[in-house]
Coordinates of C-alpha atoms in Angstrom, one line a residue:
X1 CA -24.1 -14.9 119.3
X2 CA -26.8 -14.8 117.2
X3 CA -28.5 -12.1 118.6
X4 CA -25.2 -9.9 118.3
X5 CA -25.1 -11.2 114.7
X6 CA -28.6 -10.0 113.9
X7 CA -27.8 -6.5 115.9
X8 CA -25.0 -6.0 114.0
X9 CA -27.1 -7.0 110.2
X10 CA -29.5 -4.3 111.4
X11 CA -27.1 -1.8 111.8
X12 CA -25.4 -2.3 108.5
X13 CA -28.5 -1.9 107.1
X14 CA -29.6 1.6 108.6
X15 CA -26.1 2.4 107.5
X16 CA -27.1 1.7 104.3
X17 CA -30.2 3.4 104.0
X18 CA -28.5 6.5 105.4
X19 CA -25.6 6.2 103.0
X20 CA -28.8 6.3 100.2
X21 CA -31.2 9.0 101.4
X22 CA -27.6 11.0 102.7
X23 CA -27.3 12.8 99.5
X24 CA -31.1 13.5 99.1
X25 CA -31.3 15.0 102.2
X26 CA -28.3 17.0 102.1
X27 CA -29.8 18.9 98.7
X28 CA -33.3 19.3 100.2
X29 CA -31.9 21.0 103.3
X30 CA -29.2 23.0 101.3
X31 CA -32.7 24.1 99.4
X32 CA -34.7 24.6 102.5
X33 CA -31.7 26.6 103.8
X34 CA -31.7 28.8 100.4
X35 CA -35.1 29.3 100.5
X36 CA -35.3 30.3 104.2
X37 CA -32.6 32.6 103.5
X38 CA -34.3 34.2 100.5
X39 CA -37.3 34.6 102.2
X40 CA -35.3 36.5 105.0
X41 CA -33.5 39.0 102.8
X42 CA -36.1 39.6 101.0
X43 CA -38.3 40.2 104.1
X44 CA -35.6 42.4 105.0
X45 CA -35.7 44.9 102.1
X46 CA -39.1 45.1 102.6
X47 CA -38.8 46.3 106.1
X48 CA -36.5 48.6 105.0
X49 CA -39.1 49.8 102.6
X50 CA -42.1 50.2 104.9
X51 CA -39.7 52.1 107.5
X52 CA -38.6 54.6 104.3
X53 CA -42.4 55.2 104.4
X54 CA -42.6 55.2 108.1
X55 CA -39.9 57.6 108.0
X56 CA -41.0 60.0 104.7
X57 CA -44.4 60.2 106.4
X58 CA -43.2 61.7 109.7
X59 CA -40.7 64.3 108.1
X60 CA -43.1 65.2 105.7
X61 CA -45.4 65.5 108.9
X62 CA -43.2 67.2 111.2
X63 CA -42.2 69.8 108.3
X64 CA -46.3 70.3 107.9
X65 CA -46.8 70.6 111.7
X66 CA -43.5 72.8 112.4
X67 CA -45.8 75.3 109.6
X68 CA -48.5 75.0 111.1
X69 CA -46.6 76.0 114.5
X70 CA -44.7 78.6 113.0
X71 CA -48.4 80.8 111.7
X72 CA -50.1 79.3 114.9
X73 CA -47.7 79.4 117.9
X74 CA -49.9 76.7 119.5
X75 CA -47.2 74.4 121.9
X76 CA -49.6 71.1 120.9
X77 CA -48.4 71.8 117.1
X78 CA -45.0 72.1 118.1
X79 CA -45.3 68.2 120.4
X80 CA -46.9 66.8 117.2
X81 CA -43.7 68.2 115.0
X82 CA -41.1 66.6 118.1
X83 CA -43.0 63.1 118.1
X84 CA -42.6 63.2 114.3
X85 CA -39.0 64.4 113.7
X86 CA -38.2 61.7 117.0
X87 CA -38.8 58.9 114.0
X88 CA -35.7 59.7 111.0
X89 CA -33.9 60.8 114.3
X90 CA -34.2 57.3 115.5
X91 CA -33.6 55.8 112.1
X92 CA -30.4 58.0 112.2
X93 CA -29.1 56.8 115.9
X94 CA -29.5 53.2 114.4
X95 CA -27.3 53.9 111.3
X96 CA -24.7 55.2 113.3
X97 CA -24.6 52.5 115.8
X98 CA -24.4 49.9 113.2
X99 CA -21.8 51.7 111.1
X100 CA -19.3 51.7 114.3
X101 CA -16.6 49.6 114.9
X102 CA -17.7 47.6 116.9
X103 CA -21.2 47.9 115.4
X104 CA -23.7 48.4 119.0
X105 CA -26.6 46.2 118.0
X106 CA -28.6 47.1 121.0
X107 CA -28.4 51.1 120.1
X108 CA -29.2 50.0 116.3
X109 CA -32.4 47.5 117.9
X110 CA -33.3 50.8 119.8
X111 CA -33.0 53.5 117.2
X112 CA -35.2 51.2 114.3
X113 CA -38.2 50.1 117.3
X114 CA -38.1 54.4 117.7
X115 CA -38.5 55.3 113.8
X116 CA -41.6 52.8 114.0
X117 CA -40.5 49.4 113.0
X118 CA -42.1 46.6 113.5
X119 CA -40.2 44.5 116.8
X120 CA -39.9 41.1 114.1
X121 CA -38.5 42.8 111.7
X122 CA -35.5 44.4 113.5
X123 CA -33.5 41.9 114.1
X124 CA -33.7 41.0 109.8
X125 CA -33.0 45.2 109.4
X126 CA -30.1 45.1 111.4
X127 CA -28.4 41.9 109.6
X128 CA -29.4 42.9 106.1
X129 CA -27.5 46.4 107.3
X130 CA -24.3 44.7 108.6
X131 CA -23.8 41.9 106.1
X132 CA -25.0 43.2 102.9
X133 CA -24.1 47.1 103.0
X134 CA -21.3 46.7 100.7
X135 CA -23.6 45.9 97.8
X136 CA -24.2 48.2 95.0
X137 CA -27.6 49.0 95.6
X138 CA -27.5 49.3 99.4
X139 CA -25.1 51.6 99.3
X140 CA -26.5 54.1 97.8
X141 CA -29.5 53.8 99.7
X142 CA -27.5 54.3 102.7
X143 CA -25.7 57.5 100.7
X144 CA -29.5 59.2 100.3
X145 CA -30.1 58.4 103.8
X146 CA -26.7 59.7 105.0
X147 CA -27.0 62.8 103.0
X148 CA -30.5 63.5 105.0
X149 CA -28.5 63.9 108.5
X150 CA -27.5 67.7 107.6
X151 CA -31.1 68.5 107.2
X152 CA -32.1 66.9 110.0
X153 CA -30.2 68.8 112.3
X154 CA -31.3 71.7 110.2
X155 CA -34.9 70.6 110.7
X156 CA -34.2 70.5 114.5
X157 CA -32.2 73.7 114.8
X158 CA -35.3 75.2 112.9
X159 CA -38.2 74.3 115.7
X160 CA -36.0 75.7 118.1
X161 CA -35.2 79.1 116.8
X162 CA -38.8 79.3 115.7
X163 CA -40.0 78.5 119.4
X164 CA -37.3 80.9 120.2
X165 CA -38.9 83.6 117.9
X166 CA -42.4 82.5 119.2
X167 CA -42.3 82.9 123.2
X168 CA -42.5 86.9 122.8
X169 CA -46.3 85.8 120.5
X170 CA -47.1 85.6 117.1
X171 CA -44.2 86.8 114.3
X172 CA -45.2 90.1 113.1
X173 CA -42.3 90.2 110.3
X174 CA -43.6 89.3 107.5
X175 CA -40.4 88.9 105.7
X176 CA -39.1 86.8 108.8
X177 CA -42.1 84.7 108.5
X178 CA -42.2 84.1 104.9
X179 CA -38.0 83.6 105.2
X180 CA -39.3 80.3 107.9
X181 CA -42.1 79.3 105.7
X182 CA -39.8 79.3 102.5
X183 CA -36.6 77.5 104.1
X184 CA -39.3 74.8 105.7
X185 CA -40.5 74.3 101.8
X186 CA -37.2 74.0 100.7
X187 CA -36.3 71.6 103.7
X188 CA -39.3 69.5 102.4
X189 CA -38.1 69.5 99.0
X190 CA -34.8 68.4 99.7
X191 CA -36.1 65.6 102.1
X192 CA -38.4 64.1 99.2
X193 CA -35.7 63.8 96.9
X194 CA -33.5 62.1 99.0
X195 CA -36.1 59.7 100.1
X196 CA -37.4 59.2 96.6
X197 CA -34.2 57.8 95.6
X198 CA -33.8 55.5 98.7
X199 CA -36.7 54.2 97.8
X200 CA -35.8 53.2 93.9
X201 CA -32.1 52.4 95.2
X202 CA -34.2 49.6 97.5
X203 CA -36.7 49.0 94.8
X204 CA -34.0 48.1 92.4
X205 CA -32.3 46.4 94.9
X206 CA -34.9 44.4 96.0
X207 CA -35.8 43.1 92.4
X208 CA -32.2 42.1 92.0
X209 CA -31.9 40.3 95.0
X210 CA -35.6 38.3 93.4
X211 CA -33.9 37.9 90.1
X212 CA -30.8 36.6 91.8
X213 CA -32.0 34.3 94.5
X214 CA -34.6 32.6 91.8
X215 CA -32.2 31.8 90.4
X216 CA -30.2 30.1 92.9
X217 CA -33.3 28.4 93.9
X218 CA -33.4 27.1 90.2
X219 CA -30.1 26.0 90.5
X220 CA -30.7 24.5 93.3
X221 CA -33.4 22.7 92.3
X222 CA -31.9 21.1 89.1
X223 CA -28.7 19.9 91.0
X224 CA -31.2 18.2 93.2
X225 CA -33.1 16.8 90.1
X226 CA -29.6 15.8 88.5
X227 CA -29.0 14.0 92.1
X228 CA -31.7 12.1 91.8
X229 CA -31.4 11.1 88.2
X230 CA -27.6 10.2 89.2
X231 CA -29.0 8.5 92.4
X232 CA -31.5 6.6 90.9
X233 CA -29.1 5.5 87.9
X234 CA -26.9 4.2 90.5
X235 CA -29.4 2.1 92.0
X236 CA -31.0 1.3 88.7
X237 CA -26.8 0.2 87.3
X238 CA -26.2 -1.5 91.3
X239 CA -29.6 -3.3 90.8
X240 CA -28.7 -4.3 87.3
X241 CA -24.9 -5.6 87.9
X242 CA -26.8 -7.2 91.3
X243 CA -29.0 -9.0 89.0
X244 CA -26.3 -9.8 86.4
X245 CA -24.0 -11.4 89.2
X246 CA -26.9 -13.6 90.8
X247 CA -27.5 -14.7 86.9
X248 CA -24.0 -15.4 86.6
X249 CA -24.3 -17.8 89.9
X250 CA -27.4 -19.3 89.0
X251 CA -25.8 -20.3 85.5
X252 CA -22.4 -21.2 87.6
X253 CA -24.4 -23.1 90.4
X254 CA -26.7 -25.2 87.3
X255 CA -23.3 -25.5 85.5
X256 CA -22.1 -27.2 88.6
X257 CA -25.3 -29.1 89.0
X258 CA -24.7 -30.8 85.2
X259 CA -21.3 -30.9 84.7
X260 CA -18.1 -32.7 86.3
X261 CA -16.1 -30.6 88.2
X262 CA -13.1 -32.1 87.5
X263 CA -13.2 -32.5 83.7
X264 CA -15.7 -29.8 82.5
X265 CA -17.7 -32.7 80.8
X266 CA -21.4 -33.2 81.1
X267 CA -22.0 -35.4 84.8
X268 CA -24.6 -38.5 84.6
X269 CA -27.0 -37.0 86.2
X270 CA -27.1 -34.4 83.1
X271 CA -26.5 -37.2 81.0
X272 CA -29.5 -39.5 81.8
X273 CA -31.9 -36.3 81.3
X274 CA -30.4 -36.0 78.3
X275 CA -30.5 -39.3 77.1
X276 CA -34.3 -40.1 78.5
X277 CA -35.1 -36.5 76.3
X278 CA -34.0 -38.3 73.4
X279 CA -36.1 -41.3 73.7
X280 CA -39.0 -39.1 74.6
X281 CA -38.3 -37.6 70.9
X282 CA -40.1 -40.3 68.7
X283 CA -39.3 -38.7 65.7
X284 CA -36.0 -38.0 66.0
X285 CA -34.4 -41.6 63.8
X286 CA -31.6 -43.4 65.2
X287 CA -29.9 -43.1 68.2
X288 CA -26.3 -44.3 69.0
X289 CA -25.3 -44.7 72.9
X290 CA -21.5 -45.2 73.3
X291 CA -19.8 -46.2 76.9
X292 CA -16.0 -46.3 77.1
X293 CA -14.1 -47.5 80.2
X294 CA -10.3 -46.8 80.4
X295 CA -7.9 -49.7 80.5
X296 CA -4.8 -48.9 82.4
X297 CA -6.1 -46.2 84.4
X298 CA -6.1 -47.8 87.9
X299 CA -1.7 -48.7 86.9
X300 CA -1.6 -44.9 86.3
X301 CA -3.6 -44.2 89.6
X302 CA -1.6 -46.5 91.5
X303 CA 1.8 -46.0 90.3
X304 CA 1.9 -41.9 89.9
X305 CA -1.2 -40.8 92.2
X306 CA -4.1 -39.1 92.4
X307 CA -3.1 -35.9 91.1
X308 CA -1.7 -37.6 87.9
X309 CA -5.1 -40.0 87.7
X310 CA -7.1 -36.5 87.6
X311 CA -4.6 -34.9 84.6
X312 CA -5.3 -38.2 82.7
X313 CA -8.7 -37.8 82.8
X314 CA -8.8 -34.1 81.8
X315 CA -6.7 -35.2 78.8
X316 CA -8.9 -37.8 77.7
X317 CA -12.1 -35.7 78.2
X318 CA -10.9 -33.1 75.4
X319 CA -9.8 -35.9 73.1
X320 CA -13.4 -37.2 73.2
X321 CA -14.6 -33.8 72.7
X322 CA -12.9 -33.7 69.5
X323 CA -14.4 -34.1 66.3
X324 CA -17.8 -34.3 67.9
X325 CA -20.8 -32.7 65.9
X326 CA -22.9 -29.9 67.3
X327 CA -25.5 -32.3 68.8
X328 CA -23.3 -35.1 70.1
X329 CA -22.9 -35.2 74.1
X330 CA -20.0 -36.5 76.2
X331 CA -20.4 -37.3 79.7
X332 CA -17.9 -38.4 82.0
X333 CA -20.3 -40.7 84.1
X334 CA -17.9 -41.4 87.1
X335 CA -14.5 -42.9 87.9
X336 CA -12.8 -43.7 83.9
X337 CA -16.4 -44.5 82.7
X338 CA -17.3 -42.0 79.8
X339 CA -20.4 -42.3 77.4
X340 CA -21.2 -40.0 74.1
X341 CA -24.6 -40.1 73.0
X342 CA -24.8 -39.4 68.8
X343 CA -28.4 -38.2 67.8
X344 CA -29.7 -38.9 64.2
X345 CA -27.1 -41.5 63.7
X346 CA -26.9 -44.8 62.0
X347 CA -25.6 -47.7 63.5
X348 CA -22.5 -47.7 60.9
X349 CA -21.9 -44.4 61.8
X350 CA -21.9 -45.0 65.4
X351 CA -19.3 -48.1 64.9
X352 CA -17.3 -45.9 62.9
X353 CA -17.0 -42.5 65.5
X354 CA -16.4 -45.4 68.3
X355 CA -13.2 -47.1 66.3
X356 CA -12.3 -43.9 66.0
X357 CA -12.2 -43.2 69.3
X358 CA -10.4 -46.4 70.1
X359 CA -7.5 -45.3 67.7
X360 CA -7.5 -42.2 68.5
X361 CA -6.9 -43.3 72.5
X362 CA -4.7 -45.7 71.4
X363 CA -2.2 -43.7 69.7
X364 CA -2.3 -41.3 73.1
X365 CA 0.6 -41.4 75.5
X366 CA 0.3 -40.4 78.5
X367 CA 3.4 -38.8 80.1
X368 CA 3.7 -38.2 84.2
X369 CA 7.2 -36.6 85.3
X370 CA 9.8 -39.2 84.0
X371 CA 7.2 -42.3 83.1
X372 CA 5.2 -42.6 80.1
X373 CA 1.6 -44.8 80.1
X374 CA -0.3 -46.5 77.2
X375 CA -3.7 -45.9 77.2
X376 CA -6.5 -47.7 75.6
X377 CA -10.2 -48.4 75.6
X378 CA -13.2 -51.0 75.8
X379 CA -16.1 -49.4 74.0
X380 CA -19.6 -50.4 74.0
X381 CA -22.0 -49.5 71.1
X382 CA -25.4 -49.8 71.2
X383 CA -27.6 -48.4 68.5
X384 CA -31.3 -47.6 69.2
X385 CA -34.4 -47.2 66.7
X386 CA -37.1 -48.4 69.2
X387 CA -38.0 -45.3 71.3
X388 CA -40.1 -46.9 73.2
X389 CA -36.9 -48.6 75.5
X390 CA -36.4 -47.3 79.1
X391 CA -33.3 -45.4 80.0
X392 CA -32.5 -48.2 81.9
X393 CA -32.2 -50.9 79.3
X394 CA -30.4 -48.3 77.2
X395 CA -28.0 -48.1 79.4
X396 CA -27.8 -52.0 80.3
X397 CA -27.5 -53.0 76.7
X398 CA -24.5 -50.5 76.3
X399 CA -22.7 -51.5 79.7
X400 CA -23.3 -55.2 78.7
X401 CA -21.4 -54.4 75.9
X402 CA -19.0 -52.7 76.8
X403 CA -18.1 -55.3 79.9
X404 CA -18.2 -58.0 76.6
X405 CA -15.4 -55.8 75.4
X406 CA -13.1 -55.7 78.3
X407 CA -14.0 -59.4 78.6
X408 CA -12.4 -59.9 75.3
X409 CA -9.1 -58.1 76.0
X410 CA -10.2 -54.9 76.0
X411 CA -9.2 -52.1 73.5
X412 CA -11.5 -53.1 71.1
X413 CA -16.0 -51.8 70.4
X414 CA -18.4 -54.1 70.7
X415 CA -21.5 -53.8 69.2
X416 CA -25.0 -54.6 71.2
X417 CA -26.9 -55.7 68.4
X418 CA -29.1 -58.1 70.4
X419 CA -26.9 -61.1 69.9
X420 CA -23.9 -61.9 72.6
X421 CA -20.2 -61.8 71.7
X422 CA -19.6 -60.0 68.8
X423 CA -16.8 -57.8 68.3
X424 CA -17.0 -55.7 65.7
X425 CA -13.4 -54.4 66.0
X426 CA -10.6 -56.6 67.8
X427 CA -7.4 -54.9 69.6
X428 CA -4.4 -54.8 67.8
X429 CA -1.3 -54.6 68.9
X430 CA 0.0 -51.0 69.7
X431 CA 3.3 -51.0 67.3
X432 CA 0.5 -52.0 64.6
X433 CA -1.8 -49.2 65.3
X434 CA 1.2 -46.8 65.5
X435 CA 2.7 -48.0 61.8

């Protein structure tokens, strides 16, 4: 059992930790993703650059070498201009295999590794092609790229009407010749145009896509600060209210540990550190110590219950707590015993708060369901200017007193002045007290 009970703490507290770092990682992948995919496109359009370059360079090479052929007739020159025109040719294939319906990614892969493209960048070329063509810039790349396929063919058609023209030897019309020399130009012309503005349609593209995916990355990068400020603010406010509720027990628990559960009031154990504190302070003057022990409460207990015996003594406890000056305690000390102890006051004083209290419990009824109970008290009074007494004889001067009182008849103070049996105030009858 308790091995499945520490299993199972264990897992709830992974659970935890994932439910705290979740978020974190989430944004740092979503980031890592972002960037990876920025790096991509942008790898991408730079492929696309170097194989405009790739391709530029060999038209521009096969219209040089088909020149060359054209005034030379040697077959090598006319290889050199095939091997050249064999890379926009295979730049072309690939364009038309991925504008198809189904696009054929193989043809495409084959056409791009024949116009000289690097093998690791294909793959990036042929995406960047199929998911991004409908973009501003990239389509009118692919326009100047498109509108080079008519001169292509042209610039095919040419090599083979001037091998045509060259298998009977050299050209001796001059206005032939210069008519082939002049188109070739032209040809070339064209070509560079087209290829010049594929590359600025790229370029331009390609700083867009910067621009753009910067600032996705910044983005990004704030939500994932603001996550972390919002994470960390949680904890901070979790750590806080965490700290505020085990304050709030501590104070509940040493509530608890100095008061009586029952009627709110200061317990002994309180009471005698409070009491010994006082007699610790020599400077402090007078002290009065007052101990009051209900008189019919045990009838009440007996006759109504427990549950009525408990409402009495919550009703007593806030009489005594009426009245009472800011540094005045009342304790309920156990059972019906109660004691106040009065800082700073003179014995007269003390006499005075205690008949006071007698009346006041004296002129209390008590009502349970259909019965009503008169209650009274003996009160003990001691009043202390010698600071160096013990707790203990503090106490035992005011319980002697107060057991004088109840010895007497009870509801009535008696005053511990040193000298036995003196009652300071004498019951009276309850109709008396009431007039």
């Amino acid at each position: 059992m308790f091995r499945r009970t520490a299993t199972s703490a264990k897992e709830r507290s992974f659970l935890h930790v994932i439910k705290l770092v979740s978020p974190f990682v989430m944004v740092v992948v979503l980031q890592a993703t972002i960037a990876g995919f920025s790096l991509e496109v942008m790898s991408s359009v730079r492929a696309y650059v170097a194989g405009e370059a790739m391709w530029s360079r060999s038209q521009k090479n096969a219209v040089y070498v088909l020149n060359l052929y054209l005034h030379s007739g040697e077959a090598s020159r006319f290889a050199q201009y095939q091997a050249s025109l064999a890379v926009p040719i295979g730049d072309e294939y690939a364009r038309w295999a991925l504008e198809r319906d189904p696009v054929d990614v193989e043809t495409a892969r084959i056409g791009l590794l024949q116009g000289g493209n690097h093998p690791d960048d294909v793959p990036g070329m042929i995406r960047l092609f199929r998911y991004f063509s409908g973009i501003n810039f990239f389509q009118e790349a692919i326009r100047e790229w498109a509108a080079t396929d008519p001169m292509l063919l042209e610039l095919g058609i040419f090599g083979e009407v001037i091998r045509s023209d060259l298998k009977d030897g050299p050209i001796r019309n001059a206005g032939r010749l210069q008519f082939l020399s002049s188109r070739l130009s032209e040809l070339n012309e064209q070509f560079t145009g087209h290829a010049e503005r594929f590359s600025t349609a790229l370029g331009e593209g390609s700083r867009t896509i910067k621009v753009t995916l910067t600032c996705v990355n910044i983005v990004t990068a704030a939500a994932l600060i603001l996550l972390m400020i919002w994470h960390t603010r949680r904890l901070v406010l979790q750590r806080q209210a965490f700290e505020d509720a085990l304050h709030a027990e501590k104070e509940r628990l040493a509530f608890q540990a100095s008061h009586d559960w029952l009627t709110g009031l200061t317990n002994r154990r309180a009471f005698e550190a409070c009491l010994q504190g006082e007699l610790d302070n020599n400077a402090a003057g007078s002290l009065g110590l007052i101990l009051l022990d209900l008189d019919q409460f045990k009838n009440v207990n007996d006759s109504c219950g427990h549950l009525a015996g408990d409402r009495l003594l919550c009703q007593i406890a806030q009489l005594l707590q009426q009245d009472r000056r800011p540094r005045d305690l009342v304790a309920r000390l156990g059972g019906d015993e109660f004691a106040l102890i009065l800082p700073q006051c003179a014995p007269y004083d003390a006499v005075d708060m205690a008949e006071r209290l007698r009346r006041s419990l004296e002129l209390f009824s008590f009502a349970w369901e259909d019965r009503c109970f008169a209650v009274t008290g003996s009160i003990g009074v001691t009043c202390i200017t010698d600071r160096d007494i013990t707790l203990e004889e503090a106490m035992r001067r005011a319980d002697a007193a107060c057991y004088r009182a109840k010895e007497k008849g009870r509801n009535r103070v008696q005053l511990d002045n040193g000298k036995a049996d003196v009652v300071l105030v004498a019951a009276r009858p309850r109709e008396a007290a009431r007039a």
